[in-house]
Amino acid sequence: MKVFELLNENFILTEFKSIKKEDAINELIDLYKNSDKVIDIEQVRKAVLDREKIMSTGVGKGFAIPHGKTNAVKDILAAFGKSDEPIDYEALDGKPVNLIFLLVGKDNLVSSHIKLLSRISRLMNKDDFRQRLVEAKSAEEILKVFEEEEKEYSDV
């Protein structure tokens, strides 16, 4: 499994409506409101926001990876969004973010969840990759950027 295989154009936002942390996270979660992968969207929201209360998932370099685990999903959920306006995310480096990747896994798929978080972090640590995401104009372009970058990686 690769990160880009978890995404599709329906789960990519090319511009957040909000510049507030919790609202931006909710925008990504809400993309799954009518998904058959979700048993209870409010439990998904609770899992992600509860995890965020422990420590900010704004990891620095303008990037955040809100995530959580819950049995309120049937499969791994992934969504990505970006914003031209900086989002005050309480990131570890104290700077706002403009790229957010949401990952929600099942409680019993801990190993896959950790491997995917690691892969996403590794991808987002690359300055040129982040820049290509910022410059992408459509969900299709964003998906292509992920796919091209992951060509060199093995499956998680």
Tab-separated table of C-alpha atoms in Angstrom:
chain	number	residue	atom	x	y	z
A	1	MET	CA	0.000	0.000	0.000
A	2	LYS	CA	1.177	3.483	-0.856
A	3	VAL	CA	-0.086	6.821	0.403
A	4	PHE	CA	-1.382	7.933	-2.994
A	5	GLU	CA	-3.451	4.740	-3.220
A	6	LEU	CA	-5.413	5.850	-0.139
A	7	LEU	CA	-6.285	9.194	-1.710
A	8	ASN	CA	-8.597	10.083	-4.533
A	9	GLU	CA	-9.780	13.417	-5.887
A	10	ASN	CA	-12.894	13.361	-3.668
A	11	PHE	CA	-10.693	13.449	-0.562
A	12	ILE	CA	-8.434	16.325	-1.584
A	13	LEU	CA	-9.147	19.986	-0.843
A	14	THR	CA	-7.318	22.520	-2.989
A	15	GLU	CA	-8.237	25.343	-0.602
A	16	PHE	CA	-9.490	25.246	2.976
A	17	LYS	CA	-12.423	27.518	3.787
A	18	SER	CA	-11.118	28.114	7.299
A	19	ILE	CA	-7.813	29.287	8.707
A	20	LYS	CA	-8.523	27.790	12.139
A	21	LYS	CA	-6.943	24.490	13.122
A	22	GLU	CA	-10.015	22.561	14.317
A	23	ASP	CA	-12.169	23.842	11.450
A	24	ALA	CA	-9.573	22.758	8.879
A	25	ILE	CA	-9.386	19.275	10.450
A	26	ASN	CA	-13.182	19.077	10.367
A	27	GLU	CA	-13.240	20.070	6.694
A	28	LEU	CA	-11.084	17.032	5.909
A	29	ILE	CA	-13.112	14.696	8.131
A	30	ASP	CA	-16.352	15.953	6.560
A	31	LEU	CA	-15.158	14.748	3.156
A	32	TYR	CA	-15.997	11.273	4.489
A	33	LYS	CA	-19.548	12.128	5.687
A	34	ASN	CA	-21.229	9.930	3.075
A	35	SER	CA	-18.497	7.323	2.707
A	36	ASP	CA	-19.282	3.641	3.158
A	37	LYS	CA	-15.859	3.347	4.845
A	38	VAL	CA	-17.236	5.238	7.857
A	39	ILE	CA	-19.504	3.693	10.487
A	40	ASP	CA	-19.768	6.800	12.703
A	41	ILE	CA	-18.344	10.116	11.497
A	42	GLU	CA	-18.624	11.715	14.950
A	43	GLN	CA	-16.467	8.958	16.479
A	44	VAL	CA	-13.909	9.577	13.727
A	45	ARG	CA	-13.960	13.284	14.586
A	46	LYS	CA	-13.592	12.511	18.307
A	47	ALA	CA	-10.631	10.149	17.713
A	48	VAL	CA	-8.733	12.731	15.652
A	49	LEU	CA	-9.487	15.720	17.892
A	50	ASP	CA	-8.737	13.730	21.081
A	51	ARG	CA	-5.349	12.785	19.618
A	52	GLU	CA	-4.731	16.428	18.744
A	53	LYS	CA	-5.340	17.440	22.377
A	54	ILE	CA	-2.427	15.221	23.479
A	55	MET	CA	0.073	17.077	21.304
A	56	SER	CA	-0.164	19.132	18.144
A	57	THR	CA	0.270	17.167	14.937
A	58	GLY	CA	1.682	20.287	13.292
A	59	VAL	CA	5.135	18.815	12.771
A	60	GLY	CA	6.787	21.870	11.264
A	61	LYS	CA	7.805	23.145	7.838
A	62	GLY	CA	4.224	24.223	7.169
A	63	PHE	CA	2.827	20.717	7.493
A	64	ALA	CA	0.416	18.907	9.843
A	65	ILE	CA	-0.708	15.296	10.000
A	66	PRO	CA	-3.798	15.002	12.187
A	67	HIS	CA	-4.525	11.351	12.821
A	68	GLY	CA	-6.368	8.918	15.017
A	69	LYS	CA	-7.446	5.310	15.425
A	70	THR	CA	-11.017	4.146	15.858
A	71	ASN	CA	-13.243	1.195	15.108
A	72	ALA	CA	-15.770	3.671	13.677
A	73	VAL	CA	-14.128	3.079	10.270
A	74	LYS	CA	-14.138	-0.017	8.085
A	75	ASP	CA	-10.866	0.851	6.368
A	76	ILE	CA	-8.035	3.387	6.489
A	77	LEU	CA	-9.132	6.933	5.675
A	78	ALA	CA	-6.850	9.516	4.133
A	79	ALA	CA	-7.507	13.078	3.035
A	80	PHE	CA	-5.282	15.971	2.057
A	81	GLY	CA	-5.845	19.698	1.961
A	82	LYS	CA	-3.869	22.842	1.348
A	83	SER	CA	-4.368	26.528	1.889
A	84	ASP	CA	-2.860	29.672	0.450
A	85	GLU	CA	-3.723	31.364	3.736
A	86	PRO	CA	-1.579	30.198	6.675
A	87	ILE	CA	-3.450	28.167	9.299
A	88	ASP	CA	-2.509	28.778	12.931
A	89	TYR	CA	-1.992	25.154	13.930
A	90	GLU	CA	0.079	25.444	17.122
A	91	ALA	CA	2.803	23.545	15.243
A	92	LEU	CA	5.904	22.314	17.025
A	93	ASP	CA	8.062	24.913	15.248
A	94	GLY	CA	5.605	27.685	16.157
A	95	LYS	CA	4.871	28.474	12.500
A	96	PRO	CA	1.532	28.217	10.675
A	97	VAL	CA	0.774	25.365	8.280
A	98	ASN	CA	-0.628	25.286	4.777
A	99	LEU	CA	-0.514	21.526	4.062
A	100	ILE	CA	-2.586	19.051	6.089
A	101	PHE	CA	-2.777	15.291	5.654
A	102	LEU	CA	-5.484	13.450	7.621
A	103	LEU	CA	-5.018	9.749	8.423
A	104	VAL	CA	-7.525	7.619	10.331
A	105	GLY	CA	-6.917	3.933	10.970
A	106	LYS	CA	-8.727	1.103	12.663
A	107	ASP	CA	-7.813	0.322	16.265
A	108	ASN	CA	-6.494	-3.108	15.318
A	109	LEU	CA	-4.301	-1.917	12.411
A	110	VAL	CA	-1.650	-0.204	14.512
A	111	SER	CA	1.326	-1.408	12.463
A	112	SER	CA	-0.081	-0.132	9.158
A	113	HIS	CA	-1.080	3.141	10.793
A	114	ILE	CA	2.423	3.769	12.144
A	115	LYS	CA	4.075	2.823	8.845
A	116	LEU	CA	1.777	5.172	6.923
A	117	LEU	CA	2.429	8.032	9.368
A	118	SER	CA	6.147	7.447	8.925
A	119	ARG	CA	5.844	7.424	5.117
A	120	ILE	CA	3.787	10.630	5.081
A	121	SER	CA	6.314	12.324	7.379
A	122	ARG	CA	9.200	11.193	5.190
A	123	LEU	CA	7.478	12.525	2.059
A	124	MET	CA	6.599	15.833	3.669
A	125	ASN	CA	10.125	16.337	4.946
A	126	LYS	CA	11.244	16.920	1.351
A	127	ASP	CA	11.232	20.618	0.513
A	128	ASP	CA	10.761	20.060	-3.222
A	129	PHE	CA	7.806	17.706	-2.645
A	130	ARG	CA	6.047	20.227	-0.388
A	131	GLN	CA	6.696	22.964	-2.945
A	132	ARG	CA	5.156	20.872	-5.751
A	133	LEU	CA	2.055	20.326	-3.578
A	134	VAL	CA	1.785	24.060	-2.893
A	135	GLU	CA	2.054	24.802	-6.628
A	136	ALA	CA	-0.478	22.138	-7.701
A	137	LYS	CA	-3.740	23.754	-8.805
A	138	SER	CA	-6.159	20.801	-8.817
A	139	ALA	CA	-6.923	17.661	-6.852
A	140	GLU	CA	-5.782	15.664	-9.878
A	141	GLU	CA	-2.403	17.441	-9.883
A	142	ILE	CA	-1.986	16.884	-6.134
A	143	LEU	CA	-2.687	13.164	-6.529
A	144	LYS	CA	-0.144	12.984	-9.358
A	145	VAL	CA	2.500	14.674	-7.175
A	146	PHE	CA	1.998	12.003	-4.484
A	147	GLU	CA	2.090	9.200	-7.050
A	148	GLU	CA	5.254	10.459	-8.758
A	149	GLU	CA	7.064	10.928	-5.450
A	150	GLU	CA	6.185	7.453	-4.247
A	151	LYS	CA	7.449	5.623	-7.348
A	152	GLU	CA	10.752	5.033	-5.575
A	153	TYR	CA	9.191	3.698	-2.386
A	154	SER	CA	8.167	0.127	-1.609
A	155	ASP	CA	4.702	-0.650	-0.265
A	156	VAL	CA	3.935	0.017	3.401
